[in-house]
């Protein structure tokens, strides 16, 4: 099983990078996002620049890679006519799907790193991480949460039948609602519950908190708990969607044409 | 008169053919909700960063930038959809004047781009409760029309690349991101380094964005004629270049017979 997972990750990373659009998302888009962000925040304090330019634009790059890959991978397989073959393969479909999402997330993380390095080299932005261990642990947790969220999105988009349109639409609303480049608290009160129901909001908040100097467990506790709870919720939602897709395939026989 | 009617009919039919097969839900998601979410994101961002200063100008500038959806992706689809559907050879082989043909097919996208931008502006005005002076409306629409025309010219050049390369999504997204960056829609243009500013002078929408900010923030109409003339000339140059590209592609297709191949 693990071999199948690793092979899927390896093959899918190659397949994703073969798509010109994905190449743009990983290699070039982070540079544009980071430049626009640094121009907008040109006269802001170093702390704001770190939170909203470096982390914000890096997270936007990561999110874009998820939107234009994981969220529509099942739909892409359907378009290629290979979805049914993957579904009936001896390796469980869920393993293949998770392998694809992990592969895309690795690329997305690279795109986030490109954004960091670009800002450091070209715009001489200082990146200081007071507690590297806490930061690396937070990054691992954040990537896990995003893999779970992508798993849910991928299946939910498949069920919606509008994967491509949703893929093109969902990029900016998440930037906005999850407060990638500004604090969520400036959004209208009625929007904020929606923000806090999404793992990316807690994920970026956690990264911001762990990179504050003298951050304590007390300050990390709230975003950490929020991220863990929302991730668990999306594990359950993802599982429900997976069962619904499976039902479409086995009972209705509509996996490839639904 | 018959020629003008044929031009308008062709424009309408070409646009209808592009979106006719789509579900209205898809059209609303891609052509209405998508631009609205983009303008909302940038408007909230600039409102937070600049503390509400010159917000009306930034919303107007971002509304203009929304036309990229039509002027880049829409215009590109004129050629890519023909290629995908296997009708490109017929279009290129027809004895009809190609300049008239592609201009007429671009017209609907210019108008749709204007509609998208107006929609974005109205949405921004409602959400942020801002108003624009009545006397600014006509100059603003003129500026937008010319800027969108120029952007469509550049979009058509990029569209021509689909006659040589299959990597159109990469090129179109590269152009769309460049226009967002170089136009200065979300920051004062003088923040950009000089070399980037010089480059931005040759990119459509930059002057349109600058004029939009001047009209809406300062009520300054003095630069409309010089900047708009420059934008119009830029647009004409882009269309001329795109027609030269089409001619070259036509020549290659006759010599090599590879127009529909990668």
Short mmCIF file of C-alpha atoms in Angstrom, two decimals:
data_model
loop_
_atom_site.label_atom_id
_atom_site.label_comp_id
_atom_site.label_asym_id
_atom_site.label_seq_id
_atom_site.Cartn_x
_atom_site.Cartn_y
_atom_site.Cartn_z
CA UNK A 1 0.00 0.00 0.00
CA UNK A 2 2.76 2.43 0.94
CA UNK A 3 4.60 1.57 -2.27
CA UNK A 4 1.48 2.42 -4.28
CA UNK A 5 1.16 5.68 -2.37
CA UNK A 6 4.76 6.72 -3.01
CA UNK A 7 4.60 5.69 -6.66
CA UNK A 8 1.40 7.72 -7.09
CA UNK A 9 3.09 10.74 -5.52
CA UNK A 10 6.10 10.35 -7.82
CA UNK A 11 4.14 9.79 -11.02
CA UNK A 12 1.59 12.47 -10.25
CA UNK A 13 4.24 15.09 -9.50
CA UNK A 14 5.64 14.44 -12.96
CA UNK A 15 2.22 14.51 -14.61
CA UNK A 16 1.19 17.74 -12.87
CA UNK A 17 4.39 19.49 -13.89
CA UNK A 18 3.81 18.46 -17.50
CA UNK A 19 0.81 20.81 -17.60
CA UNK A 20 1.87 24.33 -18.68
CA UNK A 21 -0.77 25.91 -16.47
CA UNK A 22 0.62 24.14 -13.41
CA UNK A 23 4.13 25.22 -14.36
CA UNK A 24 2.88 28.80 -14.31
CA UNK A 25 1.21 28.27 -10.92
CA UNK A 26 4.34 26.81 -9.31
CA UNK A 27 7.21 28.76 -10.88
CA UNK A 28 5.83 32.14 -11.97
CA UNK A 29 2.64 32.92 -10.09
CA UNK A 30 4.41 33.18 -6.67
CA UNK A 31 6.68 35.88 -8.11
CA UNK A 32 3.73 37.95 -9.33
CA UNK A 33 1.79 37.50 -6.09
CA UNK A 34 4.81 38.40 -3.96
CA UNK A 35 5.62 41.48 -6.06
CA UNK A 36 2.06 42.78 -5.97
CA UNK A 37 1.93 42.16 -2.21
CA UNK A 38 5.21 43.95 -1.49
CA UNK A 39 4.18 46.93 -3.64
CA UNK A 40 0.86 47.21 -1.81
CA UNK A 41 2.51 46.93 1.63
CA UNK A 42 5.55 49.02 0.62
CA UNK A 43 5.23 51.44 3.55
CA UNK A 44 4.07 48.94 6.17
CA UNK A 45 5.93 47.87 9.33
CA UNK A 46 8.33 44.88 9.16
CA UNK A 47 5.88 42.81 11.19
CA UNK A 48 3.01 43.54 8.79
CA UNK A 49 5.29 42.77 5.84
CA UNK A 50 6.20 39.42 7.39
CA UNK A 51 2.61 38.48 8.23
CA UNK A 52 0.80 39.71 5.15
CA UNK A 53 3.42 39.84 2.40
CA UNK A 54 5.73 36.92 3.11
CA UNK A 55 3.29 34.53 4.74
CA UNK A 56 0.29 35.95 2.85
CA UNK A 57 1.68 35.76 -0.67
CA UNK A 58 3.39 32.43 0.10
CA UNK A 59 0.10 31.00 1.29
CA UNK A 60 -1.69 32.40 -1.76
CA UNK A 61 0.84 30.57 -3.95
CA UNK A 62 0.22 27.37 -1.98
CA UNK A 63 -3.54 27.78 -2.24
CA UNK A 64 -3.41 28.45 -6.01
CA UNK A 65 -1.49 25.23 -6.52
CA UNK A 66 -4.18 23.34 -4.62
CA UNK A 67 -7.03 24.98 -6.52
CA UNK A 68 -5.54 24.32 -9.93
CA UNK A 69 -4.50 20.75 -9.17
CA UNK A 70 -5.93 18.75 -6.29
CA UNK A 71 -9.37 20.32 -6.42
CA UNK A 72 -9.91 19.16 -9.97
CA UNK A 73 -7.81 16.01 -10.24
CA UNK A 74 -10.74 13.60 -10.29
CA UNK A 75 -12.43 15.70 -12.92
CA UNK A 76 -9.23 15.69 -14.96
CA UNK A 77 -9.04 11.89 -14.83
CA UNK A 78 -12.66 11.79 -16.00
CA UNK A 79 -11.78 14.07 -18.90
CA UNK A 80 -8.85 11.80 -19.85
CA UNK A 81 -11.15 8.75 -19.63
CA UNK A 82 -8.95 7.09 -17.00
CA UNK A 83 -11.15 7.58 -13.93
CA UNK A 84 -12.91 4.22 -14.17
CA UNK A 85 -9.58 2.41 -14.62
CA UNK A 86 -8.13 4.02 -11.49
CA UNK A 87 -11.31 3.32 -9.59
CA UNK A 88 -11.33 -0.43 -10.28
CA UNK A 89 -7.57 -0.88 -9.80
CA UNK A 90 -6.60 -3.27 -6.93
CA UNK A 91 -5.08 -0.33 -5.04
CA UNK A 92 -7.88 1.53 -3.23
CA UNK A 93 -9.01 4.68 -5.02
CA UNK A 94 -8.57 6.69 -1.83
CA UNK A 95 -4.84 5.83 -1.73
CA UNK A 96 -4.37 7.03 -5.29
CA UNK A 97 -6.31 10.21 -4.61
CA UNK A 98 -4.34 10.99 -1.45
CA UNK A 99 -1.11 10.27 -3.32
CA UNK A 100 -2.07 12.80 -5.99
CA UNK A 101 -2.96 15.41 -3.38
CA UNK A 102 0.30 14.89 -1.47
CA UNK A 103 2.23 15.26 -4.74
CA UNK A 104 0.46 18.52 -5.56
CA UNK A 105 0.94 19.81 -2.01
CA UNK A 106 4.68 19.17 -2.23
CA UNK A 107 4.76 21.29 -5.39
CA UNK A 108 2.61 23.92 -3.66
CA UNK A 109 5.01 24.04 -0.73
CA UNK A 110 7.89 24.52 -3.15
CA UNK A 111 6.00 27.41 -4.70
CA UNK A 112 5.62 28.94 -1.21
CA UNK A 113 9.37 28.58 -0.65
CA UNK A 114 10.05 30.23 -4.04
CA UNK A 115 7.95 33.18 -2.89
CA UNK A 116 9.94 33.46 0.38
CA UNK A 117 13.33 33.25 -1.37
CA UNK A 118 12.28 35.73 -4.07
CA UNK A 119 11.22 38.32 -1.48
CA UNK A 120 14.43 37.80 0.49
CA UNK A 121 16.73 38.14 -2.51
CA UNK A 122 15.04 40.70 -4.72
CA UNK A 123 13.33 42.92 -2.12
CA UNK A 124 15.78 42.32 0.74
CA UNK A 125 12.96 41.39 3.08
CA UNK A 126 14.20 39.94 6.34
CA UNK A 127 12.75 36.65 7.47
CA UNK A 128 13.37 35.92 11.13
CA UNK A 129 11.89 32.85 12.69
CA UNK A 130 12.39 32.98 16.46
CA UNK A 131 11.46 29.36 17.07
CA UNK A 132 12.37 27.20 14.06
CA UNK A 133 11.14 23.98 15.71
CA UNK A 134 7.67 25.44 16.35
CA UNK A 135 7.60 26.86 12.81
CA UNK A 136 8.53 23.55 11.15
CA UNK A 137 6.00 21.68 13.31
CA UNK A 138 3.34 24.24 12.38
CA UNK A 139 4.19 23.92 8.67
CA UNK A 140 3.81 20.12 8.83
CA UNK A 141 0.45 20.45 10.56
CA UNK A 142 -0.66 23.13 8.08
CA UNK A 143 0.26 20.94 5.10
CA UNK A 144 -1.64 18.02 6.63
CA UNK A 145 -4.71 20.24 7.14
CA UNK A 146 -4.51 21.45 3.55
CA UNK A 147 -4.24 17.88 2.25
CA UNK A 148 -7.44 17.02 4.15
CA UNK A 149 -9.18 20.15 2.84
CA UNK A 150 -8.04 19.38 -0.73
CA UNK A 151 -9.34 15.83 -0.39
CA UNK A 152 -12.75 17.21 0.53
CA UNK A 153 -12.71 19.82 -2.26
CA UNK A 154 -11.67 17.31 -4.88
CA UNK A 155 -14.62 15.03 -4.07
CA UNK A 156 -17.12 17.83 -3.51
CA UNK A 157 -16.23 19.38 -6.87
CA UNK A 158 -16.65 15.98 -8.53
CA UNK A 159 -20.14 15.67 -7.09
CA UNK A 160 -21.04 19.23 -8.10
CA UNK A 161 -20.44 18.48 -11.83
CA UNK A 162 -18.99 21.99 -12.21
CA UNK A 163 -15.39 21.25 -11.20
CA UNK A 164 -13.77 23.42 -13.85
CA UNK A 165 -15.96 26.46 -13.24
CA UNK A 166 -15.58 26.11 -9.46
CA UNK A 167 -11.83 25.68 -9.86
CA UNK A 168 -11.66 29.00 -11.71
CA UNK A 169 -13.97 30.69 -9.25
CA UNK A 170 -12.75 29.58 -5.83
CA UNK A 171 -9.28 31.15 -5.86
CA UNK A 172 -10.13 34.74 -4.85
CA UNK A 173 -13.00 34.00 -2.43
CA UNK A 174 -10.65 31.90 -0.28
CA UNK A 175 -7.93 34.59 -0.43
CA UNK A 176 -10.58 36.97 0.82
CA UNK A 177 -12.50 34.94 3.38
CA UNK A 178 -9.43 33.32 4.95
CA UNK A 179 -7.58 36.63 5.31
CA UNK A 180 -4.38 35.62 3.56
CA UNK A 181 -3.24 39.24 3.14
CA UNK A 182 -5.07 41.02 5.95
CA UNK A 183 -6.53 40.10 9.33
CA UNK A 184 -9.85 38.27 9.20
CA UNK A 185 -11.15 40.65 11.86
CA UNK A 186 -11.55 43.46 9.31
CA UNK A 187 -14.16 41.43 7.44
CA UNK A 188 -17.84 42.02 8.24
CA UNK A 189 -19.03 40.12 11.31
CA UNK A 190 -21.39 37.91 9.29
CA UNK A 191 -18.48 36.68 7.13
CA UNK A 192 -16.20 35.74 10.01
CA UNK A 193 -18.00 32.50 11.06
CA UNK A 194 -17.49 31.31 7.49
CA UNK A 195 -13.81 32.26 7.71
CA UNK A 196 -13.33 30.30 10.91
CA UNK A 197 -15.09 27.27 9.43
CA UNK A 198 -12.28 26.90 6.89
CA UNK A 199 -8.91 25.30 7.78
CA UNK A 200 -6.79 27.78 5.71
CA UNK A 201 -7.90 30.63 8.04
CA UNK A 202 -6.56 28.80 11.11
CA UNK A 203 -3.53 27.55 9.18
CA UNK A 204 -2.23 31.00 8.28
CA UNK A 205 -3.15 32.33 11.73
CA UNK A 206 -1.09 29.54 13.31
CA UNK A 207 1.91 30.40 11.12
CA UNK A 208 1.59 34.07 12.06
CA UNK A 209 1.40 33.29 15.78
CA UNK A 210 4.37 30.89 15.84
CA UNK A 211 6.56 33.46 14.09
CA UNK A 212 5.87 36.19 16.64
CA UNK A 213 8.78 36.74 18.99
CA UNK A 214 8.11 35.46 22.51
CA UNK A 215 5.08 33.47 21.36
CA UNK A 216 3.84 31.17 24.11
CA UNK A 217 1.78 28.02 24.11
CA UNK A 218 -1.14 30.14 25.33
CA UNK A 219 -1.00 32.29 22.19
CA UNK A 220 -0.61 29.27 19.92
CA UNK A 221 -3.37 27.30 21.63
CA UNK A 222 -6.34 29.00 19.95
CA UNK A 223 -5.25 28.74 16.28
CA UNK A 224 -3.85 25.27 16.92
CA UNK A 225 -7.13 24.05 18.42
CA UNK A 226 -9.10 25.76 15.63
CA UNK A 227 -6.96 24.10 12.97
CA UNK A 228 -7.24 20.67 14.59
CA UNK A 229 -11.03 20.90 15.01
CA UNK A 230 -11.71 22.17 11.47
CA UNK A 231 -9.36 19.54 10.05
CA UNK A 232 -11.25 16.79 11.88
CA UNK A 233 -14.54 18.18 10.55
CA UNK A 234 -13.20 18.10 7.00
CA UNK A 235 -11.95 14.53 7.50
CA UNK A 236 -15.58 13.59 8.23
CA UNK A 237 -16.92 15.68 5.33
CA UNK A 238 -14.30 14.25 2.97
CA UNK A 239 -15.23 10.71 4.02
CA UNK A 240 -18.94 11.43 3.37
CA UNK A 241 -18.16 12.82 -0.07
CA UNK A 242 -15.95 9.82 -0.81
CA UNK A 243 -18.83 7.47 0.05
CA UNK A 244 -21.14 9.53 -2.19
CA UNK A 245 -18.71 9.31 -5.11
CA UNK A 246 -18.30 5.58 -4.51
CA UNK A 247 -22.09 5.19 -4.52
CA UNK A 248 -22.27 7.02 -7.85
CA UNK A 249 -19.71 4.61 -9.22
CA UNK A 250 -20.95 1.29 -7.85
CA UNK A 251 -24.74 1.72 -7.63
CA UNK A 252 -25.57 4.32 -10.28
CA UNK A 253 -22.64 3.45 -12.56
CA UNK A 254 -22.27 7.15 -13.33
CA UNK A 255 -18.71 7.83 -12.21
CA UNK A 256 -17.36 8.67 -15.64
CA UNK A 257 -20.45 10.40 -17.01
CA UNK A 258 -21.94 12.09 -13.95
CA UNK B 1 -24.64 49.26 -44.59
CA UNK B 2 -24.81 45.56 -45.43
CA UNK B 3 -21.10 45.31 -44.57
CA UNK B 4 -21.64 46.86 -41.13
CA UNK B 5 -24.60 44.58 -40.45
CA UNK B 6 -22.56 41.55 -41.47
CA UNK B 7 -19.74 42.73 -39.17
CA UNK B 8 -22.16 43.04 -36.21
CA UNK B 9 -23.85 39.73 -37.04
CA UNK B 10 -20.53 37.93 -37.18
CA UNK B 11 -19.46 39.45 -33.89
CA UNK B 12 -22.69 38.32 -32.19
CA UNK B 13 -22.63 34.82 -33.69
CA UNK B 14 -19.00 34.28 -32.77
CA UNK B 15 -19.65 35.31 -29.17
CA UNK B 16 -22.83 33.22 -28.98
CA UNK B 17 -20.96 30.21 -30.33
CA UNK B 18 -18.36 30.60 -27.60
CA UNK B 19 -20.76 30.74 -24.69
CA UNK B 20 -23.88 29.22 -26.21
CA UNK B 21 -23.03 25.70 -25.20
CA UNK B 22 -22.26 26.62 -21.62
CA UNK B 23 -24.60 26.15 -18.73
CA UNK B 24 -25.82 29.58 -17.45
CA UNK B 25 -24.52 28.55 -14.02
CA UNK B 26 -21.02 28.23 -15.48
CA UNK B 27 -21.32 31.59 -17.22
CA UNK B 28 -22.43 33.26 -13.97
CA UNK B 29 -19.63 31.60 -11.96
CA UNK B 30 -16.88 32.44 -14.46
CA UNK B 31 -17.99 35.75 -15.94
CA UNK B 32 -19.87 37.34 -13.03
CA UNK B 33 -18.91 35.79 -9.68
CA UNK B 34 -15.23 35.43 -10.51
CA UNK B 35 -14.65 39.13 -11.36
CA UNK B 36 -16.79 40.20 -8.41
CA UNK B 37 -14.72 38.12 -5.99
CA UNK B 38 -11.51 39.51 -7.47
CA UNK B 39 -12.56 43.15 -7.08
CA UNK B 40 -13.86 42.45 -3.58
CA UNK B 41 -10.54 40.92 -2.51
CA UNK B 42 -8.42 43.80 -3.81
CA UNK B 43 -10.86 46.46 -2.60
CA UNK B 44 -10.84 45.03 0.95
CA UNK B 45 -7.05 44.78 0.81
CA UNK B 46 -6.35 48.34 -0.37
CA UNK B 47 -9.02 49.71 1.95
CA UNK B 48 -7.18 48.07 4.88
CA UNK B 49 -3.65 48.99 3.80
CA UNK B 50 -4.32 52.60 2.74
CA UNK B 51 -6.91 53.21 5.45
CA UNK B 52 -9.60 54.14 2.92
CA UNK B 53 -7.50 56.80 1.13
CA UNK B 54 -8.33 57.14 -2.58
CA UNK B 55 -10.55 54.05 -2.32
CA UNK B 56 -12.86 55.15 -5.13
CA UNK B 57 -9.91 55.37 -7.54
CA UNK B 58 -8.60 51.95 -6.53
CA UNK B 59 -12.03 50.38 -6.95
CA UNK B 60 -12.40 52.00 -10.38
CA UNK B 61 -8.92 50.83 -11.40
CA UNK B 62 -9.61 47.29 -10.21
CA UNK B 63 -12.93 47.31 -12.04
CA UNK B 64 -11.09 48.19 -15.27
CA UNK B 65 -8.59 45.38 -14.69
CA UNK B 66 -11.48 42.89 -14.63
CA UNK B 67 -11.71 43.30 -18.41
CA UNK B 68 -8.64 41.03 -18.61
CA UNK B 69 -11.04 38.11 -18.38
CA UNK B 70 -12.44 39.11 -21.77
CA UNK B 71 -9.54 40.90 -23.38
CA UNK B 72 -7.04 38.12 -22.72
CA UNK B 73 -8.91 34.87 -22.07
CA UNK B 74 -11.93 35.70 -24.23
CA UNK B 75 -9.92 36.95 -27.19
CA UNK B 76 -7.52 34.03 -26.92
CA UNK B 77 -10.45 31.66 -27.10
CA UNK B 78 -11.37 33.09 -30.54
CA UNK B 79 -8.42 31.23 -32.01
CA UNK B 80 -7.99 28.38 -29.52
CA UNK B 81 -11.63 27.30 -29.75
CA UNK B 82 -11.42 27.20 -33.55
CA UNK B 83 -8.29 25.13 -33.25
CA UNK B 84 -9.84 22.75 -30.72
CA UNK B 85 -13.00 22.29 -32.75
CA UNK B 86 -11.12 21.72 -35.97
CA UNK B 87 -12.54 24.78 -37.73
CA UNK B 88 -9.35 26.85 -37.81
CA UNK B 89 -8.33 25.57 -41.22
CA UNK B 90 -11.72 26.57 -42.65
CA UNK B 91 -11.48 30.04 -41.10
CA UNK B 92 -7.96 30.59 -42.40
CA UNK B 93 -8.75 29.20 -45.85
CA UNK B 94 -11.85 31.34 -46.39
CA UNK B 95 -11.41 34.16 -48.93
CA UNK B 96 -12.96 36.66 -46.46
CA UNK B 97 -10.73 39.52 -45.30
CA UNK B 98 -9.08 38.23 -42.08
CA UNK B 99 -8.70 41.68 -40.56
CA UNK B 100 -12.44 42.30 -40.74
CA UNK B 101 -13.13 38.76 -39.58
CA UNK B 102 -11.01 38.92 -36.43
CA UNK B 103 -11.97 42.53 -35.65
CA UNK B 104 -15.64 41.58 -35.74
CA UNK B 105 -14.99 38.58 -33.50
CA UNK B 106 -13.10 40.81 -31.06
CA UNK B 107 -15.86 43.40 -30.83
CA UNK B 108 -18.12 41.31 -28.60
CA UNK B 109 -15.24 40.79 -26.19
CA UNK B 110 -14.53 44.53 -26.03
CA UNK B 111 -18.20 45.12 -25.15
CA UNK B 112 -18.27 42.20 -22.71
CA UNK B 113 -15.09 43.54 -21.09
CA UNK B 114 -16.77 46.92 -20.66
CA UNK B 115 -19.82 45.21 -19.16
CA UNK B 116 -17.64 43.23 -16.71
CA UNK B 117 -15.79 46.37 -15.64
CA UNK B 118 -19.02 48.34 -15.15
CA UNK B 119 -20.47 45.44 -13.17
CA UNK B 120 -17.38 45.40 -10.95
CA UNK B 121 -17.55 49.16 -10.42
CA UNK B 122 -21.24 49.09 -9.49
CA UNK B 123 -20.62 46.19 -7.12
CA UNK B 124 -17.69 48.01 -5.49
CA UNK B 125 -19.76 51.20 -5.14
CA UNK B 126 -22.62 49.35 -3.48
CA UNK B 127 -20.44 47.33 -1.08
CA UNK B 128 -18.18 50.22 -0.04
CA UNK B 129 -20.94 52.86 -0.27
CA UNK B 130 -18.97 55.19 -2.50
CA UNK B 131 -20.20 57.45 -5.27
CA UNK B 132 -18.64 58.85 -8.40
CA UNK B 133 -19.48 62.28 -9.84
CA UNK B 134 -22.00 62.22 -12.68
CA UNK B 135 -19.76 64.27 -14.95
CA UNK B 136 -17.01 61.64 -14.62
CA UNK B 137 -19.13 58.83 -16.07
CA UNK B 138 -18.82 59.69 -19.77
CA UNK B 139 -15.04 60.33 -19.73
CA UNK B 140 -14.57 57.19 -17.63
CA UNK B 141 -16.50 55.02 -20.08
CA UNK B 142 -14.51 56.49 -22.98
CA UNK B 143 -11.24 55.79 -21.19
CA UNK B 144 -12.33 52.22 -20.41
CA UNK B 145 -13.54 51.54 -23.95
CA UNK B 146 -10.19 52.62 -25.44
CA UNK B 147 -8.16 50.77 -22.78
CA UNK B 148 -10.13 47.57 -23.27
CA UNK B 149 -9.70 47.90 -27.03
CA UNK B 150 -5.92 48.16 -26.51
CA UNK B 151 -5.92 45.18 -24.13
CA UNK B 152 -7.90 43.14 -26.68
CA UNK B 153 -5.19 43.95 -29.25
CA UNK B 154 -2.54 42.47 -26.97
CA UNK B 155 -4.88 39.55 -26.21
CA UNK B 156 -5.15 38.84 -29.94
CA UNK B 157 -1.35 38.81 -30.27
CA UNK B 158 -1.16 36.23 -27.50
CA UNK B 159 -4.06 34.36 -29.15
CA UNK B 160 -1.96 34.15 -32.33
CA UNK B 161 0.63 32.19 -30.37
CA UNK B 162 -1.87 29.35 -30.20
CA UNK B 163 -1.07 28.83 -33.88
CA UNK B 164 2.42 27.78 -32.82
CA UNK B 165 2.21 26.53 -29.24
CA UNK B 166 -0.18 24.40 -27.18
CA UNK B 167 0.85 26.19 -23.93
CA UNK B 168 -1.85 28.82 -24.15
CA UNK B 169 -2.98 28.69 -20.52
CA UNK B 170 0.56 29.52 -19.47
CA UNK B 171 0.82 32.48 -21.84
CA UNK B 172 -2.65 33.82 -21.06
CA UNK B 173 -2.12 33.63 -17.30
CA UNK B 174 1.31 35.19 -17.67
CA UNK B 175 -0.20 38.10 -19.57
CA UNK B 176 -3.13 38.49 -17.14
CA UNK B 177 -0.75 38.56 -14.14
CA UNK B 178 1.58 41.00 -15.93
CA UNK B 179 -1.30 43.36 -16.62
CA UNK B 180 -2.39 43.22 -12.98
CA UNK B 181 1.17 43.93 -11.83
CA UNK B 182 2.17 46.60 -14.36
CA UNK B 183 -1.10 48.54 -14.42
CA UNK B 184 -0.58 49.72 -10.84
CA UNK B 185 -4.25 49.18 -10.06
CA UNK B 186 -3.55 48.46 -6.40
CA UNK B 187 -0.70 50.87 -5.58
CA UNK B 188 0.58 54.24 -6.73
CA UNK B 189 2.51 53.69 -9.97
CA UNK B 190 5.57 55.55 -8.64
CA UNK B 191 6.20 52.67 -6.22
CA UNK B 192 7.35 50.55 -9.13
CA UNK B 193 11.05 50.73 -10.06
CA UNK B 194 11.88 52.92 -13.05
CA UNK B 195 12.68 50.05 -15.40
CA UNK B 196 9.33 48.46 -14.63
CA UNK B 197 7.56 51.80 -15.18
CA UNK B 198 9.23 52.20 -18.58
CA UNK B 199 8.08 48.72 -19.52
CA UNK B 200 4.56 49.47 -18.22
CA UNK B 201 4.29 52.38 -20.68
CA UNK B 202 4.06 49.87 -23.52
CA UNK B 203 1.45 47.73 -21.82
CA UNK B 204 -2.26 48.40 -22.24
CA UNK B 205 -4.42 49.32 -19.23
CA UNK B 206 -1.56 51.18 -17.50
CA UNK B 207 -2.71 54.53 -18.87
CA UNK B 208 -6.35 53.57 -18.44
CA UNK B 209 -5.75 52.76 -14.77
CA UNK B 210 -3.85 56.02 -14.23
CA UNK B 211 -6.62 58.04 -15.90
CA UNK B 212 -9.29 56.21 -13.90
CA UNK B 213 -7.53 57.15 -10.66
CA UNK B 214 -7.07 60.76 -11.77
CA UNK B 215 -10.72 61.09 -12.83
CA UNK B 216 -12.20 59.48 -9.73
CA UNK B 217 -9.82 60.66 -7.01
CA UNK B 218 -8.80 64.12 -8.16
CA UNK B 219 -11.43 65.06 -10.76
CA UNK B 220 -8.46 65.77 -13.03
CA UNK B 221 -9.50 65.67 -16.71
CA UNK B 222 -6.42 67.39 -18.15
CA UNK B 223 -4.56 64.19 -19.06
CA UNK B 224 -7.46 62.43 -20.73
CA UNK B 225 -6.66 63.43 -24.30
CA UNK B 226 -2.87 62.83 -24.32
CA UNK B 227 -2.95 59.56 -22.36
CA UNK B 228 -6.01 58.24 -24.13
CA UNK B 229 -4.52 59.00 -27.54
CA UNK B 230 -1.38 57.11 -26.55
CA UNK B 231 -3.50 54.15 -25.37
CA UNK B 232 -5.47 54.17 -28.63
CA UNK B 233 -2.31 54.22 -30.76
CA UNK B 234 -0.93 51.38 -28.63
CA UNK B 235 -4.11 49.39 -29.29
CA UNK B 236 -3.86 50.01 -33.06
CA UNK B 237 -0.21 48.87 -32.99
CA UNK B 238 -1.18 45.68 -31.15
CA UNK B 239 -3.92 44.86 -33.64
CA UNK B 240 -1.56 45.52 -36.58
CA UNK B 241 1.06 43.21 -35.03
CA UNK B 242 -1.55 40.52 -34.41
CA UNK B 243 -2.69 40.71 -38.05
CA UNK B 244 0.92 40.36 -39.18
CA UNK B 245 1.20 37.28 -36.96
CA UNK B 246 -1.98 35.87 -38.48
CA UNK B 247 -0.63 36.49 -41.97
CA UNK B 248 2.58 34.72 -41.05
CA UNK B 249 0.65 31.79 -39.55
CA UNK B 250 -1.45 31.65 -42.70
CA UNK B 251 1.71 31.51 -44.76
CA UNK B 252 3.17 28.75 -42.57
CA UNK B 253 -0.04 26.76 -42.77
CA UNK B 254 0.13 26.81 -46.55
CA UNK B 255 3.81 25.91 -46.65
CA UNK B 256 3.96 23.33 -43.87
CA UNK B 257 0.33 22.30 -43.41
CA UNK B 258 0.78 22.18 -39.64
CA UNK B 259 -1.65 24.83 -38.40
CA UNK B 260 -3.75 22.38 -36.39
CA UNK B 261 -0.76 20.48 -35.09
CA UNK B 262 1.41 21.32 -32.08
#
